[in-house]
Coordinates of N, CA and C and ligand atoms in Angstrom, one line a residue:
X1 N -20.2 -25.5 -2.9 CA -21.1 -24.8 -3.8 C -20.6 -23.4 -4.0
X2 N -20.7 -22.9 -5.3 CA -20.3 -21.6 -5.6 C -21.5 -20.7 -5.9
X3 N -21.5 -19.5 -5.5 CA -22.6 -18.6 -5.8 C -22.1 -17.4 -6.6
X4 N -22.9 -17.0 -7.6 CA -22.4 -15.9 -8.5 C -23.2 -14.6 -8.2
X5 N -22.5 -13.5 -8.1 CA -23.2 -12.2 -8.0 C -22.7 -11.3 -9.1
X6 N -23.6 -10.9 -10.0 CA -23.3 -10.0 -11.1 C -23.7 -8.6 -10.8
X7 N -24.7 -8.4 -9.9 CA -25.1 -7.1 -9.5 C -25.0 -7.1 -8.0
X8 N -25.0 -5.9 -7.4 CA -24.8 -5.7 -6.0 C -25.8 -6.5 -5.2
X9 N -25.4 -7.4 -4.3 CA -26.4 -8.1 -3.5 C -27.1 -7.2 -2.5
X10 N -28.4 -7.5 -2.2 CA -29.2 -6.6 -1.3 C -28.5 -6.4 0.1
X11 N -27.7 -7.5 0.5 CA -27.1 -7.4 1.8 C -26.0 -6.4 1.9
X12 N -25.5 -5.9 0.7 CA -24.4 -4.8 0.7 C -25.0 -3.6 0.0
X13 N -25.7 -2.8 0.8 CA -26.4 -1.6 0.2 C -25.4 -0.6 -0.4
X14 N -25.9 0.2 -1.3 CA -25.1 1.3 -1.8 C -24.7 2.2 -0.7
X15 N -25.6 2.5 0.2 CA -25.3 3.4 1.3 C -24.2 2.9 2.2
X16 N -24.2 1.5 2.3 CA -23.2 0.9 3.2 C -21.8 1.1 2.5
X17 N -21.8 0.9 1.2 CA -20.5 1.1 0.5 C -20.0 2.5 0.6
X18 N -21.0 3.5 0.6 CA -20.6 4.9 0.7 C -20.1 5.1 2.2
X19 N -20.8 4.6 3.1 CA -20.4 4.7 4.5 C -19.1 4.2 4.8
X20 N -18.7 3.1 4.1 CA -17.4 2.5 4.2 C -16.3 3.2 3.4
X21 N -16.6 4.3 2.8 CA -15.5 5.1 2.1 C -15.7 5.1 0.6
X22 N -16.9 4.6 0.1 CA -17.1 4.6 -1.3 C -16.5 3.5 -2.1
X23 N -16.1 2.5 -1.5 CA -15.5 1.3 -2.2 C -16.6 0.4 -2.8
X24 N -16.3 -0.4 -3.7 CA -17.3 -1.2 -4.4 C -17.7 -2.4 -3.6
X25 N -18.9 -2.9 -3.9 CA -19.4 -4.1 -3.2 C -18.5 -5.3 -3.5
X26 N -17.9 -5.3 -4.7 CA -17.1 -6.5 -5.1 C -15.8 -6.5 -4.2
X27 N -15.3 -5.3 -3.9 CA -14.1 -5.2 -3.0 C -14.4 -5.9 -1.7
X28 N -15.6 -5.5 -1.1 CA -15.9 -6.1 0.2 C -16.2 -7.6 0.1
X29 N -16.8 -8.0 -1.0 CA -17.1 -9.4 -1.2 C -15.8 -10.3 -1.4
X30 N -14.9 -9.8 -2.2 CA -13.7 -10.5 -2.5 C -12.7 -10.3 -1.4
X31 N -12.6 -9.1 -0.9 CA -11.6 -8.8 0.2 C -10.2 -9.4 0.0
X32 N -9.7 -9.1 -1.2 CA -8.4 -9.7 -1.6 C -7.3 -8.9 -0.9
X33 N -6.4 -9.6 -0.2 CA -5.4 -8.8 0.6 C -4.4 -8.1 -0.3
X34 N -3.9 -7.0 0.2 CA -3.0 -6.1 -0.6 C -1.8 -5.7 0.3
X35 N -0.6 -5.6 -0.3 CA 0.6 -5.2 0.5 C 0.4 -3.8 1.1
X36 N 0.9 -3.7 2.3 CA 0.8 -2.4 3.0 C 2.2 -1.7 3.1
X37 N 2.3 -0.4 2.7 CA 3.5 0.3 2.8 C 3.2 1.8 3.0
X38 N 4.2 2.6 3.4 CA 4.0 4.0 3.5 C 4.8 4.8 2.5
X39 N 4.2 5.6 1.7 CA 4.9 6.4 0.7 C 5.3 7.7 1.3
X40 N 6.6 8.0 1.2 CA 7.1 9.3 1.8 C 7.7 10.2 0.8
X41 N 7.6 11.5 1.0 CA 8.2 12.5 0.1 C 8.1 13.8 0.8
X42 N 8.6 14.9 0.1 CA 8.5 16.2 0.6 C 7.3 16.9 0.1
X43 N 6.6 17.6 1.0 CA 5.5 18.5 0.6 C 6.1 19.7 0.0
X44 N 5.3 20.5 -0.7 CA 5.8 21.7 -1.3 C 6.4 22.7 -0.3
X45 N 5.9 22.7 1.0 CA 6.5 23.6 2.0 C 7.7 23.0 2.7
X46 N 8.2 21.9 2.2 CA 9.4 21.3 2.8 C 9.2 20.4 4.0
X47 N 7.9 20.1 4.3 CA 7.6 19.2 5.4 C 7.5 17.8 4.9
X48 N 7.7 16.9 5.9 CA 7.7 15.4 5.5 C 6.2 15.0 5.2
X49 N 6.0 14.3 4.1 CA 4.7 13.7 3.9 C 4.8 12.2 4.0
X50 N 3.8 11.6 4.6 CA 3.7 10.1 4.7 C 2.3 9.7 4.4
X51 N 2.1 8.7 3.6 CA 0.8 8.3 3.1 C 0.7 6.8 3.1
X52 N -0.1 6.2 4.0 CA -0.2 4.8 4.1 C -1.0 4.3 2.9
X53 N -0.5 3.3 2.2 CA -1.1 2.7 1.0 C -1.2 1.2 1.0
X54 N -2.2 0.7 0.3 CA -2.2 -0.7 -0.1 C -2.8 -0.7 -1.5
X55 N -3.7 -1.5 -1.9 CA -4.2 -1.5 -3.3 C -3.1 -1.3 -4.3
X56 N -2.1 -2.1 -4.3 CA -0.9 -1.9 -5.1 C -0.3 -3.3 -5.5
X57 N 0.5 -3.3 -6.5 CA 1.2 -4.5 -6.9 C 2.6 -4.1 -7.4
X58 N 3.4 -5.1 -7.5 CA 4.8 -4.9 -7.9 C 5.2 -5.9 -9.0
X59 N 5.7 -5.4 -10.1 CA 6.0 -6.2 -11.3 C 7.3 -5.9 -11.9
X60 N 7.9 -6.8 -12.6 CA 9.1 -6.6 -13.3 C 8.8 -6.3 -14.8
X61 N 9.4 -5.2 -15.3 CA 9.3 -4.9 -16.7 C 10.4 -5.4 -17.5
X62 N 11.4 -6.1 -16.9 CA 12.6 -6.6 -17.5 C 13.5 -6.9 -16.3
X63 N 14.8 -7.3 -16.7 CA 15.7 -7.8 -15.6 C 16.1 -6.6 -14.7
X64 N 16.1 -5.4 -15.2 CA 16.5 -4.3 -14.4 C 15.4 -3.3 -14.1
X65 N 14.2 -3.6 -14.4 CA 13.1 -2.7 -14.2 C 12.0 -3.3 -13.3
X66 N 12.0 -2.7 -12.1 CA 11.0 -3.1 -11.1 C 10.0 -2.0 -10.9
X67 N 8.8 -2.3 -11.2 CA 7.8 -1.3 -11.3 C 6.7 -1.5 -10.2
X68 N 6.4 -0.4 -9.5 CA 5.3 -0.4 -8.5 C 4.1 0.2 -9.2
X69 N 3.0 -0.5 -9.2 CA 1.7 0.0 -9.6 C 0.9 0.4 -8.4
X70 N 0.7 1.6 -8.1 CA -0.2 2.0 -7.0 C -1.5 2.2 -7.6
X71 N -2.4 1.3 -7.2 CA -3.7 1.2 -7.9 C -4.7 2.4 -7.7
X72 N -4.6 3.0 -6.5 CA -5.6 4.0 -6.1 C -5.0 5.1 -5.3
X73 N -4.7 6.2 -6.1 CA -4.1 7.4 -5.5 C -5.0 8.5 -5.6
X74 N -5.5 9.1 -4.5 CA -6.4 10.2 -4.5 C -5.7 11.5 -5.0
X75 N -6.3 12.1 -6.0 CA -5.7 13.3 -6.6 C -5.7 14.5 -5.6
X76 N -6.6 14.4 -4.6 CA -6.7 15.4 -3.6 C -5.7 15.3 -2.4
X77 N -5.0 14.2 -2.4 CA -4.1 13.9 -1.3 C -2.7 14.6 -1.4
X78 N -2.0 14.6 -0.3 CA -0.7 15.3 -0.3 C 0.3 14.4 -1.1
X79 N 0.1 13.1 -1.1 CA 1.1 12.2 -1.7 C 1.1 12.5 -3.2
X80 N -0.1 12.6 -3.8 CA -0.2 12.9 -5.2 C 0.5 14.2 -5.6
X81 N 0.2 15.2 -4.7 CA 0.7 16.5 -4.9 C 2.3 16.5 -4.9
X82 N 2.8 15.8 -3.9 CA 4.2 15.7 -3.7 C 4.9 15.0 -4.8
X83 N 4.3 13.9 -5.2 CA 4.8 13.1 -6.3 C 4.9 13.9 -7.6
X84 N 3.8 14.6 -7.9 CA 3.7 15.4 -9.1 C 4.8 16.5 -9.1
X85 N 5.0 17.1 -7.9 CA 6.0 18.2 -7.8 C 7.4 17.7 -7.9
X86 N 7.7 16.7 -7.2 CA 9.1 16.2 -7.0 C 9.5 15.1 -8.0
X87 N 8.5 14.3 -8.4 CA 8.7 13.2 -9.4 C 9.3 12.0 -8.7
X88 N 9.5 12.0 -7.4 CA 10.1 10.9 -6.6 C 9.4 10.6 -5.3
X89 N 9.6 9.4 -4.8 CA 9.1 9.1 -3.5 C 9.8 7.8 -3.0
X90 N 9.6 7.5 -1.7 CA 10.1 6.2 -1.2 C 8.9 5.4 -0.7
X91 N 9.0 4.1 -1.0 CA 8.0 3.1 -0.4 C 8.6 2.4 0.7
X92 N 8.0 2.6 1.9 CA 8.6 2.1 3.2 C 7.7 0.9 3.7
X93 N 8.3 -0.3 3.9 CA 7.6 -1.4 4.3 C 7.9 -1.7 5.8
X94 N 6.8 -1.7 6.6 CA 6.9 -1.9 8.0 C 6.5 -3.3 8.4
X95 N 7.1 -3.8 9.5 CA 6.6 -5.0 10.1 C 5.6 -4.7 11.2
X96 N 5.0 -5.7 11.8 CA 3.9 -5.4 12.7 C 4.3 -4.5 13.9
X97 N 5.5 -4.6 14.3 CA 5.9 -3.8 15.5 C 6.0 -2.3 15.2
X98 N 6.0 -1.9 13.9 CA 6.1 -0.5 13.5 C 4.7 0.0 12.9
X99 N 3.8 -1.0 12.6 CA 2.6 -0.6 11.9 C 1.8 0.5 12.6
X100 N 1.6 0.3 13.9 CA 0.7 1.3 14.6 C 1.2 2.7 14.4
X101 N 2.5 2.9 14.4 CA 3.0 4.2 14.2 C 2.7 4.7 12.8
X102 N 2.8 3.7 11.8 CA 2.5 4.1 10.4 C 1.0 4.6 10.3
X103 N 0.1 3.9 11.0 CA -1.3 4.4 11.0 C -1.4 5.8 11.5
X104 N -0.6 6.1 12.5 CA -0.7 7.5 13.1 C -0.3 8.6 12.1
X105 N 0.3 8.2 11.0 CA 0.6 9.2 9.9 C -0.7 9.8 9.4
X106 N -1.8 9.0 9.4 CA -3.1 9.4 8.9 C -3.7 10.5 9.8
X107 N -3.5 10.3 11.1 CA -4.1 11.3 12.0 C -3.2 12.6 12.1
X108 N -2.0 12.5 11.5 CA -1.1 13.6 11.5 C -0.8 14.1 10.1
X109 N -1.9 14.3 9.4 CA -1.8 14.6 7.9 C -1.9 16.0 7.6
X110 N -1.8 16.9 8.6 CA -1.9 18.4 8.3 C -0.8 18.8 7.4
X111 N -1.0 19.8 6.6 CA -0.1 20.3 5.6 C 1.2 20.8 6.3
X112 N 1.1 21.4 7.5 CA 2.3 22.0 8.1 C 3.0 21.0 9.1
X113 N 2.5 19.8 9.1 CA 3.1 18.8 10.0 C 4.2 17.9 9.3
X114 N 5.3 17.7 10.0 CA 6.3 16.7 9.6 C 5.7 15.4 10.0
X115 N 5.1 14.7 9.0 CA 4.2 13.5 9.3 C 5.0 12.3 9.9
X116 N 6.2 12.1 9.4 CA 7.0 10.9 9.8 C 7.3 11.1 11.3
X117 N 7.9 12.3 11.6 CA 8.3 12.6 13.0 C 7.1 12.6 13.9
X118 N 6.0 13.3 13.5 CA 4.8 13.4 14.3 C 4.2 12.0 14.7
X119 N 4.4 11.0 13.8 CA 3.9 9.7 14.1 C 4.8 8.9 15.0
X120 N 5.9 9.5 15.4 CA 6.8 8.7 16.3 C 7.9 7.9 15.5
X121 N 8.0 8.2 14.3 CA 9.0 7.5 13.4 C 10.2 8.4 13.1
X122 N 11.2 7.9 12.5 CA 12.4 8.6 12.3 C 12.6 8.9 10.8
X123 N 12.7 10.1 10.4 CA 12.9 10.4 9.0 C 14.4 10.5 8.7
X124 N 14.9 9.8 7.7 CA 16.3 9.9 7.3 C 16.3 10.2 5.8
X125 N 17.5 10.6 5.3 CA 17.6 10.9 3.9 C 17.6 9.6 3.0
X126 N 16.9 9.7 1.9 CA 17.0 8.5 1.0 C 18.4 8.6 0.3
X127 N 18.8 7.5 -0.3 CA 20.1 7.4 -0.9 C 20.2 8.0 -2.3
X128 N 19.2 7.8 -3.1 CA 19.3 8.3 -4.5 C 18.3 9.4 -4.9
X129 N 17.2 9.4 -4.2 CA 16.1 10.4 -4.6 C 16.0 11.4 -3.5
X130 N 15.5 12.6 -3.9 CA 15.3 13.7 -2.9 C 14.0 13.5 -2.2
X131 N 14.0 12.6 -1.2 CA 12.8 12.4 -0.4 C 13.2 11.8 0.9
X132 N 12.4 11.9 2.0 CA 12.8 11.3 3.2 C 12.4 9.8 3.2
X133 N 13.0 9.0 3.9 CA 12.6 7.6 4.1 C 12.4 7.3 5.6
X134 N 11.8 6.2 5.9 CA 11.5 5.9 7.3 C 12.5 4.9 7.8
X135 N 13.3 5.3 8.8 CA 14.4 4.4 9.3 C 13.9 3.1 9.9
X136 N 12.7 3.1 10.6 CA 12.2 1.9 11.3 C 11.7 0.9 10.3
X137 N 11.5 1.2 9.0 CA 10.9 0.3 8.1 C 12.1 -0.6 7.5
X138 N 11.8 -1.9 7.4 CA 12.9 -2.9 7.1 C 13.2 -2.8 5.6
X139 N 12.4 -2.2 4.8 CA 12.6 -2.2 3.3 C 12.2 -0.8 2.8
X140 N 13.1 -0.1 2.1 CA 12.8 1.2 1.5 C 13.1 1.0 0.0
X141 N 12.0 1.3 -0.8 CA 12.2 1.3 -2.3 C 12.1 2.7 -2.8
X142 N 13.2 3.3 -3.3 CA 13.2 4.6 -3.8 C 12.8 4.6 -5.2
X143 N 11.9 5.5 -5.6 CA 11.2 5.4 -6.9 C 11.1 6.8 -7.6
X144 N 11.0 6.6 -8.9 CA 10.8 7.8 -9.8 C 9.4 7.6 -10.4
X145 N 8.7 8.7 -10.6 CA 7.3 8.6 -11.2 C 7.5 8.2 -12.7
X146 N 6.7 7.3 -13.2 CA 6.7 6.9 -14.6 C 5.4 7.5 -15.3
X147 N 4.3 7.1 -14.9 CA 3.0 7.5 -15.6 C 1.8 7.4 -14.6
X148 N 0.8 8.1 -15.0 CA -0.5 7.9 -14.3 C -1.6 7.7 -15.3
X149 N -2.7 7.1 -14.8 CA -3.9 6.9 -15.6 C -5.1 7.0 -14.8
X150 N -6.1 7.7 -15.3 CA -7.4 7.8 -14.6 C -7.9 6.4 -14.3
X151 N -8.3 6.1 -13.1 CA -8.7 4.7 -12.7 C -10.0 4.3 -13.5
X152 N -10.9 5.2 -13.6 CA -12.1 4.9 -14.4 C -12.6 6.3 -14.7
X153 N -13.3 6.5 -15.8 CA -13.7 7.9 -16.3 C -14.4 8.6 -15.1
X154 N -13.9 9.8 -14.9 CA -14.6 10.6 -13.9 C -14.1 10.4 -12.4
X155 N -13.2 9.4 -12.3 CA -12.8 9.1 -10.9 C -11.9 10.1 -10.4
X156 N -12.0 10.3 -9.1 CA -11.1 11.3 -8.4 C -9.7 10.7 -8.1
X157 N -9.6 9.3 -8.4 CA -8.3 8.6 -8.1 C -7.6 8.2 -9.4
X158 N -6.3 8.1 -9.3 CA -5.6 7.6 -10.5 C -4.7 6.4 -10.1
X159 N -4.4 5.7 -11.1 CA -3.4 4.6 -10.9 C -2.0 5.2 -11.3
X160 N -1.0 4.9 -10.5 CA 0.3 5.5 -10.7 C 1.3 4.4 -10.8
X161 N 2.2 4.5 -11.8 CA 3.3 3.6 -12.0 C 4.6 4.3 -11.6
X162 N 5.4 3.6 -10.8 CA 6.7 4.1 -10.3 C 7.8 3.1 -10.7
X163 N 9.0 3.7 -11.0 CA 10.1 2.8 -11.3 C 11.1 2.8 -10.1
X164 N 11.5 1.7 -9.6 CA 12.5 1.6 -8.5 C 13.8 2.0 -9.0
X165 N 14.5 2.9 -8.2 CA 15.9 3.3 -8.6 C 16.9 2.9 -7.6
X166 N 16.4 2.5 -6.4 CA 17.3 2.0 -5.3 C 16.5 1.3 -4.3
X167 N 17.1 0.2 -3.8 CA 16.4 -0.7 -2.8 C 17.3 -0.9 -1.6
X168 N 16.8 -0.5 -0.4 CA 17.6 -0.7 0.8 C 16.8 -1.7 1.7
X169 N 17.5 -2.7 2.2 CA 16.8 -3.7 3.0 C 17.7 -4.2 4.2
X170 N 17.1 -4.3 5.3 CA 17.7 -4.8 6.5 C 18.3 -6.2 6.2
X171 N 19.6 -6.4 6.5 CA 20.3 -7.7 6.1 C 19.7 -8.9 6.8
X172 N 19.1 -8.7 8.0 CA 18.4 -9.8 8.7 C 17.2 -10.3 7.9
X173 N 16.8 -9.6 6.9 CA 15.6 -10.0 6.1 C 16.0 -10.9 5.0
X174 N 17.3 -11.0 4.6 CA 17.7 -11.8 3.5 C 17.5 -13.3 3.9
X175 N 17.5 -13.6 5.2 CA 17.6 -14.9 5.7 C 16.4 -15.2 6.6
X176 N 15.6 -16.3 6.1 CA 14.4 -16.6 6.9 C 14.7 -17.3 8.2
X177 N 16.0 -17.7 8.5 CA 16.3 -18.2 9.8 C 16.5 -17.0 10.8
X178 N 16.7 -15.8 10.2 CA 16.7 -14.6 11.1 C 15.3 -14.0 11.0
X179 N 15.3 -12.7 10.8 CA 13.9 -12.1 10.7 C 13.1 -12.4 9.5
X180 N 13.8 -12.6 8.4 CA 13.2 -12.9 7.1 C 12.2 -11.9 6.6
X181 N 11.5 -12.2 5.5 CA 10.6 -11.3 4.9 C 9.1 -11.7 5.3
X182 N 8.9 -12.9 5.7 CA 7.6 -13.4 5.9 C 7.3 -13.8 7.4
X183 N 6.1 -14.4 7.6 CA 5.7 -14.7 8.9 C 5.4 -13.5 9.8
X184 N 5.4 -13.7 11.1 CA 4.9 -12.7 12.0 C 5.7 -11.4 12.0
X185 N 7.0 -11.5 11.6 CA 7.8 -10.3 11.6 C 8.0 -9.7 10.2
X186 N 7.3 -10.2 9.2 CA 7.5 -9.8 7.8 C 6.5 -8.9 7.2
X187 N 6.4 -8.9 5.9 CA 5.4 -8.1 5.2 C 4.0 -8.1 5.8
X188 N 3.3 -7.0 5.7 CA 2.0 -6.9 6.1 C 1.0 -6.8 4.9
X189 N -0.1 -7.4 5.0 CA -1.2 -7.3 4.0 C -2.4 -6.7 4.6
X190 N -3.1 -5.9 3.8 CA -4.3 -5.2 4.3 C -5.5 -6.1 3.9
X191 N -6.3 -6.4 4.8 CA -7.6 -7.1 4.6 C -8.7 -6.2 4.8
X192 N -9.4 -5.8 3.7 CA -10.3 -4.6 3.8 C -11.8 -5.1 4.1
X193 N -12.1 -5.2 5.3 CA -13.5 -5.4 5.7 C -14.3 -6.4 4.9
X194 N -14.0 -7.7 5.0 CA -14.8 -8.7 4.3 C -16.2 -8.7 4.7
X195 N -17.1 -8.7 3.7 CA -18.6 -8.8 4.0 C -19.2 -10.0 3.4
X196 N -20.0 -10.7 4.1 CA -20.8 -11.9 3.6 C -21.9 -11.3 2.7
X197 N -21.9 -11.6 1.4 CA -22.8 -11.0 0.5 C -24.2 -11.6 0.6
X198 N -24.4 -12.6 1.4 CA -25.8 -13.1 1.6 C -26.4 -12.6 2.9
X199 N -25.6 -12.5 4.0 CA -26.1 -12.0 5.2 C -25.8 -10.6 5.6
X200 N -24.8 -10.0 4.9 CA -24.3 -8.7 5.2 C -23.4 -8.6 6.4
X201 N -23.1 -9.8 7.0 CA -22.2 -9.8 8.2 C -20.8 -9.4 7.7
X202 N -20.2 -8.6 8.6 CA -18.8 -8.1 8.2 C -17.8 -8.4 9.2
X203 N -16.5 -8.3 8.8 CA -15.4 -8.3 9.8 C -14.7 -7.0 9.7
X204 N -14.1 -6.5 10.8 CA -13.4 -5.3 10.7 C -12.2 -5.4 9.8
X205 N -11.7 -4.2 9.3 CA -10.5 -4.2 8.5 C -9.3 -4.7 9.4
X206 N -8.3 -5.3 8.8 CA -7.2 -5.9 9.5 C -6.0 -5.9 8.7
X207 N -4.9 -6.1 9.4 CA -3.7 -6.5 8.6 C -3.2 -7.9 9.0
X208 N -2.6 -8.6 8.1 CA -2.1 -9.9 8.4 C -0.7 -10.1 7.8
X209 N -0.1 -11.3 8.1 CA 1.2 -11.6 7.6 C 1.1 -12.8 6.7
X210 N 2.2 -13.1 6.0 CA 2.2 -14.2 5.0 C 3.1 -15.4 5.5
X211 N 2.6 -16.6 5.5 CA 3.4 -17.7 5.9 C 3.5 -18.6 4.7
X212 N 4.7 -18.8 4.1 CA 4.9 -19.7 3.0 C 4.6 -21.1 3.4
X213 N 3.6 -21.8 2.7 CA 3.2 -23.1 3.2 C 4.0 -24.2 2.4
X214 N 4.2 -24.1 1.1 CA 4.8 -25.1 0.4 C 5.5 -24.6 -0.8
X215 N 6.5 -25.2 -1.3 CA 7.1 -24.8 -2.5 C 6.6 -25.7 -3.6
X216 N 6.4 -25.1 -4.8 CA 5.8 -26.0 -5.8 C 6.8 -26.3 -7.0
X217 N 6.8 -27.5 -7.5 CA 7.7 -27.8 -8.5 C 7.3 -27.1 -9.8
X218 N 8.3 -26.6 -10.6 CA 8.0 -25.9 -11.8 C 7.7 -26.9 -12.9
X219 N 6.6 -27.5 -12.9 CA 6.2 -28.5 -13.8 C 4.7 -28.2 -14.2
X220 N 4.6 -27.7 -15.5 CA 3.3 -27.1 -15.9 C 2.5 -28.1 -16.7
X221 N 3.0 -29.3 -16.9 CA 2.2 -30.3 -17.6 C 1.8 -31.5 -16.7
Ligands
FMN301 C1 -4.3 0.1 5.6 C2 -4.6 1.3 4.8 C3 -4.3 1.3 3.5 C4 -4.6 2.5 2.7 N1 -4.4 2.4 1.4 C5 -4.7 3.5 0.6 C6 -4.5 3.5 -0.8 O1 -4.0 2.5 -1.4 N2 -4.8 4.6 -1.5 C7 -5.3 5.7 -0.9 O2 -5.6 6.7 -1.6 N3 -5.4 5.8 0.5 C8 -5.2 4.7 1.2 N4 -5.3 4.8 2.6 C9 -5.8 6.1 3.2 C10 -4.6 7.0 3.3 O3 -3.5 6.5 4.0 C11 -5.0 8.4 4.0 O4 -6.0 8.9 3.3 C12 -3.8 9.3 4.1 O5 -4.1 10.3 5.0 C13 -3.5 10.0 2.8 O6 -2.3 10.7 3.0 P1 -1.8 11.8 1.9 O7 -2.8 13.0 2.0 O8 -0.5 12.2 2.4 O9 -1.8 11.2 0.6 C14 -5.1 3.6 3.4 C15 -5.3 3.6 4.7 C16 -5.1 2.5 5.5 C17 -5.3 2.5 6.9

């Protein structure tokens, strides 16, 4: 049986959405997983910035154009400021053994802090752009700023598009018989507090991994 909600269900009060960070009730009802990565760059004072992100997607604009759409970037955050000033950043993808340290970048978000180092991670120079990247992350995508768009009128957040200019990946990730990109050692997805819209029962926020289950034949008829 399928149930339809076109307005916010009583079980997910507006206050609760506000208490949970001002996200929509539809976000908690659908709880669609999103890739997790850390955006790194230089703050205007030359200190390392690190900003944990999800709510994003990756698309090809052509055979040589790989575009990252960061769906929700707060204009008040350091990452937005750094990106607007330098025009570049690095997207760093961690596996689960590195994730806890990535979360620590949030608690080390002071302007005068080298956030990568303070979180117990290693900052190294990116290859093509003027930004630090995280050594422990298995994939680093170096990007240039393309455009931004207000998420919705009056929103404090914007959607930002970035163009990849360089991709560095641990060679053990090419091969699924080694570390690979998926399974317990691979990409992380953010699952944002699923709430039951009928009872209000919720589950805490979590990260998960992806296990490819089956390949599908390219037969659309
Ligand atoms: C799993 C996870 C995903 C997050 N994704 C985002 C996101 O997509 N957009 C955002 O603005 N903040 C997101 N945050 C919160 C930021 O990481 C946090 O506010 C950070 O301190 C911002 O850093 P900045 O000031 O350097 O931008 C996320 C936090 C977590 C734990």
